[in-house]
Structure formats: structure tokens, C-alpha cells
Amino acid sequence: MPWRDESPELHLDIKRTIAEGDLVVTHSNLHLAPGDRGMAVADFWRLEDGRIVEYWDVIQEVPEQASNDNTMF
């Protein structure tokens, strides 16, 4: 896995998982190194006959200063 080769201390903190019909979504905080702010990640899978047939993701770095009082998680 290329991410693991480049970031051996990678840690994925899954905050929530949602499943409805043939779709599964996870919302996570991905840390490539200990102590970093991480990245907000949403992964989307579409399943068919128990197999993944489509995959999408959205990734955004967690900013040092948010523009509002809402958290990313």
C-alpha cells in the first residue's frame, strides 16, 4: 500500500459510518504522522452483490484556524 510505504505511522480515526441501500460512507480523520492535525476524509463505496463496484473519496487538510466555530468532525 503506497500510503503505508510513505507514511509508516499513518493512523485512520473513523468518526462515523453510514450505510443505506447499496452505499456505505465513512467520515474519518487521517493522520500521516503523529501529532499532525490530519485530513478530513469522506470515503464512499457502492456495493453490488456484496462487492465494491465504485469508490469515491473527498480529502481536505484540517486547517490550523477554522473560519467558523464548527468542527470538521
GROMACS .gro file of N, CA, C and O in nm:
model
  292
    1MET      N    1   0.085  -0.118   0.000
    1MET     CA    2   0.000   0.000   0.000
    1MET      C    3   0.090   0.124   0.000
    1MET      O    4   0.165   0.147   0.095
    2PRO      N    5   0.084   0.205  -0.105
    2PRO     CA    6   0.175   0.320  -0.117
    2PRO      C    7   0.171   0.418   0.001
    2PRO      O    8   0.274   0.468   0.043
    3TRP      N    9   0.050   0.445   0.056
    3TRP     CA   10   0.042   0.538   0.168
    3TRP      C   11   0.121   0.486   0.288
    3TRP      O   12   0.186   0.562   0.357
    4ARG      N   13   0.114   0.358   0.313
    4ARG     CA   14   0.186   0.298   0.427
    4ARG      C   15   0.337   0.303   0.403
    4ARG      O   16   0.413   0.322   0.497
    5ASP      N   17   0.381   0.285   0.278
    5ASP     CA   18   0.524   0.292   0.247
    5ASP      C   19   0.577   0.432   0.273
    5ASP      O   20   0.685   0.449   0.328
    6GLU      N   21   0.500   0.535   0.234
    6GLU     CA   22   0.542   0.674   0.251
    6GLU      C   23   0.521   0.725   0.393
    6GLU      O   24   0.592   0.815   0.437
    7SER      N   25   0.422   0.672   0.462
    7SER     CA   26   0.387   0.718   0.597
    7SER      C   27   0.364   0.596   0.687
    7SER      O   28   0.249   0.561   0.717
    8PRO      N   29   0.470   0.532   0.733
    8PRO     CA   30   0.454   0.409   0.811
    8PRO      C   31   0.378   0.428   0.942
    8PRO      O   32   0.326   0.330   0.997
    9GLU      N   33   0.368   0.552   0.993
    9GLU     CA   34   0.295   0.576   1.117
    9GLU      C   35   0.153   0.626   1.092
    9GLU      O   36   0.088   0.679   1.182
   10LEU      N   37   0.104   0.610   0.969
   10LEU     CA   38  -0.030   0.651   0.931
   10LEU      C   39  -0.134   0.593   1.028
   10LEU      O   40  -0.123   0.479   1.072
   11HIS      N   41  -0.233   0.677   1.062
   11HIS     CA   42  -0.341   0.634   1.152
   11HIS      C   43  -0.472   0.691   1.099
   11HIS      O   44  -0.482   0.810   1.071
   12LEU      N   45  -0.572   0.606   1.083
   12LEU     CA   46  -0.703   0.648   1.037
   12LEU      C   47  -0.801   0.635   1.154
   12LEU      O   48  -0.824   0.526   1.205
   13ASP      N   49  -0.858   0.748   1.195
   13ASP     CA   50  -0.954   0.752   1.305
   13ASP      C   51  -1.093   0.769   1.244
   13ASP      O   52  -1.133   0.879   1.207
   14ILE      N   53  -1.167   0.659   1.231
   14ILE     CA   54  -1.301   0.664   1.172
   14ILE      C   55  -1.397   0.724   1.275
   14ILE      O   56  -1.412   0.672   1.385
   15LYS      N   57  -1.459   0.835   1.239
   15LYS     CA   58  -1.551   0.906   1.329
   15LYS      C   59  -1.694   0.856   1.316
   15LYS      O   60  -1.768   0.853   1.413
   16ARG      N   61  -1.738   0.823   1.193
   16ARG     CA   62  -1.873   0.773   1.174
   16ARG      C   63  -1.879   0.690   1.046
   16ARG      O   64  -1.802   0.709   0.954
   17THR      N   65  -1.974   0.597   1.046
   17THR     CA   66  -2.001   0.513   0.930
   17THR      C   67  -2.151   0.515   0.906
   17THR      O   68  -2.230   0.502   1.000
   18ILE      N   69  -2.189   0.533   0.781
   18ILE     CA   70  -2.330   0.538   0.743
   18ILE      C   71  -2.351   0.440   0.629
   18ILE      O   72  -2.274   0.439   0.533
   19ALA      N   73  -2.455   0.359   0.638
   19ALA     CA   74  -2.489   0.266   0.530
   19ALA      C   75  -2.637   0.280   0.499
   19ALA      O   76  -2.721   0.285   0.589
   20GLU      N   77  -2.668   0.289   0.371
   20GLU     CA   78  -2.806   0.297   0.326
   20GLU      C   79  -2.815   0.237   0.187
   20GLU      O   80  -2.742   0.279   0.096
   21GLY      N   81  -2.900   0.139   0.172
   21GLY     CA   82  -2.913   0.075   0.041
   21GLY      C   83  -2.781   0.014  -0.001
   21GLY      O   84  -2.719  -0.063   0.073
   22ASP      N   85  -2.735   0.051  -0.119
   22ASP     CA   86  -2.609  -0.005  -0.171
   22ASP      C   87  -2.488   0.086  -0.145
   22ASP      O   88  -2.380   0.063  -0.200
   23LEU      N   89  -2.505   0.190  -0.061
   23LEU     CA   90  -2.397   0.285  -0.034
   23LEU      C   91  -2.348   0.274   0.110
   23LEU      O   92  -2.426   0.258   0.202
   24VAL      N   93  -2.217   0.287   0.126
   24VAL     CA   94  -2.154   0.294   0.259
   24VAL      C   95  -2.060   0.414   0.256
   24VAL      O   96  -1.986   0.434   0.160
   25VAL      N   97  -2.066   0.495   0.363
   25VAL     CA   98  -1.981   0.614   0.374
   25VAL      C   99  -1.911   0.613   0.508
   25VAL      O  100  -1.971   0.581   0.610
   26THR      N  101  -1.782   0.646   0.509
   26THR     CA  102  -1.711   0.669   0.635
   26THR      C  103  -1.659   0.812   0.635
   26THR      O  104  -1.623   0.867   0.532
   27HIS      N  105  -1.658   0.872   0.753
   27HIS     CA  106  -1.605   1.007   0.775
   27HIS      C  107  -1.492   0.989   0.875
   27HIS      O  108  -1.514   0.938   0.986
   28SER      N  109  -1.371   1.027   0.837
   28SER     CA  110  -1.252   0.994   0.917
   28SER      C  111  -1.156   1.110   0.928
   28SER      O  112  -1.161   1.205   0.849
   29ASN      N  113  -1.064   1.097   1.025
   29ASN     CA  114  -0.951   1.187   1.037
   29ASN      C  115  -0.826   1.103   1.009
   29ASN      O  116  -0.796   1.010   1.083
   30LEU      N  117  -0.758   1.135   0.900
   30LEU     CA  118  -0.639   1.062   0.857
   30LEU      C  119  -0.514   1.137   0.902
   30LEU      O  120  -0.496   1.253   0.867
   31HIS      N  121  -0.431   1.070   0.981
   31HIS     CA  122  -0.305   1.128   1.027
   31HIS      C  123  -0.190   1.056   0.958
   31HIS      O  124  -0.180   0.933   0.966
   32LEU      N  125  -0.105   1.130   0.889
   32LEU     CA  126   0.010   1.069   0.823
   32LEU      C  127   0.130   1.058   0.916
   32LEU      O  128   0.218   0.976   0.894
   33ALA      N  129   0.132   1.142   1.020
   33ALA     CA  130   0.241   1.140   1.118
   33ALA      C  131   0.185   1.174   1.255
   33ALA      O  132   0.087   1.251   1.265
   34PRO      N  133   0.243   1.122   1.360
   34PRO     CA  134   0.196   1.155   1.495
   34PRO      C  135   0.200   1.306   1.519
   34PRO      O  136   0.296   1.373   1.482
   35GLY      N  137   0.093   1.357   1.577
   35GLY     CA  138   0.089   1.499   1.613
   35GLY      C  139   0.042   1.593   1.503
   35GLY      O  140   0.022   1.711   1.530
   36ASP      N  141   0.024   1.544   1.380
   36ASP     CA  142  -0.027   1.635   1.278
   36ASP      C  143  -0.177   1.657   1.297
   36ASP      O  144  -0.243   1.581   1.367
   37ARG      N  145  -0.233   1.763   1.237
   37ARG     CA  146  -0.376   1.793   1.250
   37ARG      C  147  -0.459   1.692   1.172
   37ARG      O  148  -0.574   1.670   1.200
   38GLY      N  149  -0.399   1.635   1.071
   38GLY     CA  150  -0.466   1.533   0.991
   38GLY      C  151  -0.545   1.591   0.876
   38GLY      O  152  -0.541   1.711   0.847
   39MET      N  153  -0.617   1.502   0.811
   39MET     CA  154  -0.701   1.537   0.698
   39MET      C  155  -0.840   1.481   0.720
   39MET      O  156  -0.854   1.368   0.768
   40ALA      N  157  -0.941   1.560   0.688
   40ALA     CA  158  -1.079   1.512   0.693
   40ALA      C  159  -1.103   1.433   0.566
   40ALA      O  160  -1.076   1.481   0.455
   41VAL      N  161  -1.152   1.309   0.581
   41VAL     CA  162  -1.171   1.221   0.467
   41VAL      C  163  -1.313   1.166   0.470
   41VAL      O  164  -1.362   1.121   0.574
   42ALA      N  165  -1.379   1.169   0.356
   42ALA     CA  166  -1.506   1.101   0.337
   42ALA      C  167  -1.485   0.999   0.226
   42ALA      O  168  -1.444   1.034   0.116
   43ASP      N  169  -1.507   0.872   0.257
   43ASP     CA  170  -1.495   0.764   0.160
   43ASP      C  171  -1.634   0.711   0.130
   43ASP      O  172  -1.715   0.689   0.221
   44PHE      N  173  -1.663   0.690   0.003
   44PHE     CA  174  -1.793   0.643  -0.043
   44PHE      C  175  -1.773   0.514  -0.123
   44PHE      O  176  -1.691   0.511  -0.215
   45TRP      N  177  -1.848   0.410  -0.087
   45TRP     CA  178  -1.843   0.284  -0.161
   45TRP      C  179  -1.983   0.250  -0.206
   45TRP      O  180  -2.079   0.264  -0.132
   46ARG      N  181  -1.993   0.200  -0.331
   46ARG     CA  182  -2.120   0.143  -0.377
   46ARG      C  183  -2.097  -0.006  -0.395
   46ARG      O  184  -1.999  -0.049  -0.457
   47LEU      N  185  -2.189  -0.083  -0.336
   47LEU     CA  186  -2.177  -0.229  -0.338
   47LEU      C  187  -2.279  -0.290  -0.432
   47LEU      O  188  -2.388  -0.236  -0.450
   48GLU      N  189  -2.241  -0.403  -0.489
   48GLU     CA  190  -2.331  -0.480  -0.574
   48GLU      C  191  -2.299  -0.627  -0.552
   48GLU      O  192  -2.183  -0.668  -0.571
   49ASP      N  193  -2.396  -0.705  -0.511
   49ASP     CA  194  -2.375  -0.847  -0.483
   49ASP      C  195  -2.261  -0.870  -0.383
   49ASP      O  196  -2.180  -0.962  -0.399
   50GLY      N  197  -2.252  -0.782  -0.281
   50GLY     CA  198  -2.151  -0.797  -0.177
   50GLY      C  199  -2.011  -0.755  -0.218
   50GLY      O  200  -1.915  -0.776  -0.143
   51ARG      N  201  -1.996  -0.694  -0.334
   51ARG     CA  202  -1.864  -0.649  -0.381
   51ARG      C  203  -1.863  -0.498  -0.405
   51ARG      O  204  -1.966  -0.441  -0.442
   52ILE      N  205  -1.748  -0.437  -0.385
   52ILE     CA  206  -1.734  -0.295  -0.413
   52ILE      C  207  -1.726  -0.277  -0.564
   52ILE      O  208  -1.639  -0.335  -0.629
   53VAL      N  209  -1.818  -0.197  -0.620
   53VAL     CA  210  -1.817  -0.173  -0.764
   53VAL      C  211  -1.781  -0.029  -0.799
   53VAL      O  212  -1.746   0.000  -0.913
   54GLU      N  213  -1.792   0.062  -0.702
   54GLU     CA  214  -1.750   0.200  -0.722
   54GLU      C  215  -1.694   0.254  -0.593
   54GLU      O  216  -1.735   0.213  -0.485
   55TYR      N  217  -1.599   0.349  -0.606
   55TYR     CA  218  -1.538   0.411  -0.488
   55TYR      C  219  -1.506   0.556  -0.521
   55TYR      O  220  -1.455   0.586  -0.630
   56TRP      N  221  -1.538   0.646  -0.427
   56TRP     CA  222  -1.502   0.787  -0.439
   56TRP      C  223  -1.451   0.833  -0.303
   56TRP      O  224  -1.484   0.776  -0.200
   57ASP      N  225  -1.371   0.939  -0.305
   57ASP     CA  226  -1.329   0.998  -0.178
   57ASP      C  227  -1.318   1.149  -0.190
   57ASP      O  228  -1.309   1.203  -0.301
   58VAL      N  229  -1.325   1.215  -0.077
   58VAL     CA  230  -1.305   1.360  -0.066
   58VAL      C  231  -1.209   1.379   0.050
   58VAL      O  232  -1.231   1.325   0.159
   59ILE      N  233  -1.102   1.456   0.026
   59ILE     CA  234  -0.999   1.475   0.129
   59ILE      C  235  -0.969   1.624   0.141
   59ILE      O  236  -0.951   1.693   0.041
   60GLN      N  237  -0.964   1.672   0.266
   60GLN     CA  238  -0.931   1.812   0.293
   60GLN      C  239  -0.843   1.820   0.416
   60GLN      O  240  -0.874   1.758   0.519
   61GLU      N  241  -0.735   1.893   0.406
   61GLU     CA  242  -0.650   1.911   0.524
   61GLU      C  243  -0.726   1.986   0.632
   61GLU      O  244  -0.804   2.077   0.604
   62VAL      N  245  -0.705   1.945   0.757
   62VAL     CA  246  -0.766   2.015   0.869
   62VAL      C  247  -0.689   2.146   0.887
   62VAL      O  248  -0.568   2.144   0.909
   63PRO      N  249  -0.756   2.260   0.875
   63PRO     CA  250  -0.686   2.389   0.883
   63PRO      C  251  -0.641   2.421   1.025
   63PRO      O  252  -0.702   2.376   1.122
   64GLU      N  253  -0.537   2.500   1.035
   64GLU     CA  254  -0.489   2.544   1.167
   64GLU      C  255  -0.593   2.634   1.233
   64GLU      O  256  -0.618   2.624   1.351
   65GLN      N  257  -0.655   2.720   1.152
   65GLN     CA  258  -0.756   2.814   1.202
   65GLN      C  259  -0.884   2.795   1.121
   65GLN      O  260  -0.884   2.816   1.000
   66ALA      N  261  -0.993   2.756   1.185
   66ALA     CA  262  -1.121   2.738   1.116
   66ALA      C  263  -1.185   2.874   1.092
   66ALA      O  264  -1.166   2.968   1.169
   67SER      N  265  -1.264   2.884   0.986
   67SER     CA  266  -1.332   3.010   0.956
   67SER      C  267  -1.466   3.022   1.030
   67SER      O  268  -1.534   3.123   1.015
   68ASN      N  269  -1.502   2.919   1.108
   68ASN     CA  270  -1.623   2.924   1.188
   68ASN      C  271  -1.603   2.838   1.313
   68ASN      O  272  -1.495   2.783   1.334
   69ASP      N  273  -1.706   2.828   1.397
   69ASP     CA  274  -1.696   2.753   1.522
   69ASP      C  275  -1.728   2.604   1.507
   69ASP      O  276  -1.724   2.529   1.603
   70ASN      N  277  -1.763   2.562   1.386
   70ASN     CA  278  -1.794   2.421   1.363
   70ASN      C  279  -1.665   2.340   1.355
   70ASN      O  280  -1.564   2.388   1.306
   71THR      N  281  -1.670   2.218   1.402
   71THR     CA  282  -1.552   2.132   1.388
   71THR      C  283  -1.566   2.051   1.259
   71THR      O  284  -1.674   2.040   1.203
   72MET      N  285  -1.458   1.994   1.213
   72MET     CA  286  -1.464   1.911   1.093
   72MET      C  287  -1.513   1.770   1.126
   72MET      O  288  -1.541   1.692   1.037
   73PHE      N  289  -1.522   1.741   1.256
   73PHE     CA  290  -1.563   1.606   1.297
   73PHE      C  291  -1.673   1.614   1.399
   73PHE      O  292  -1.716   1.529   1.460
   0.00000   0.00000   0.00000
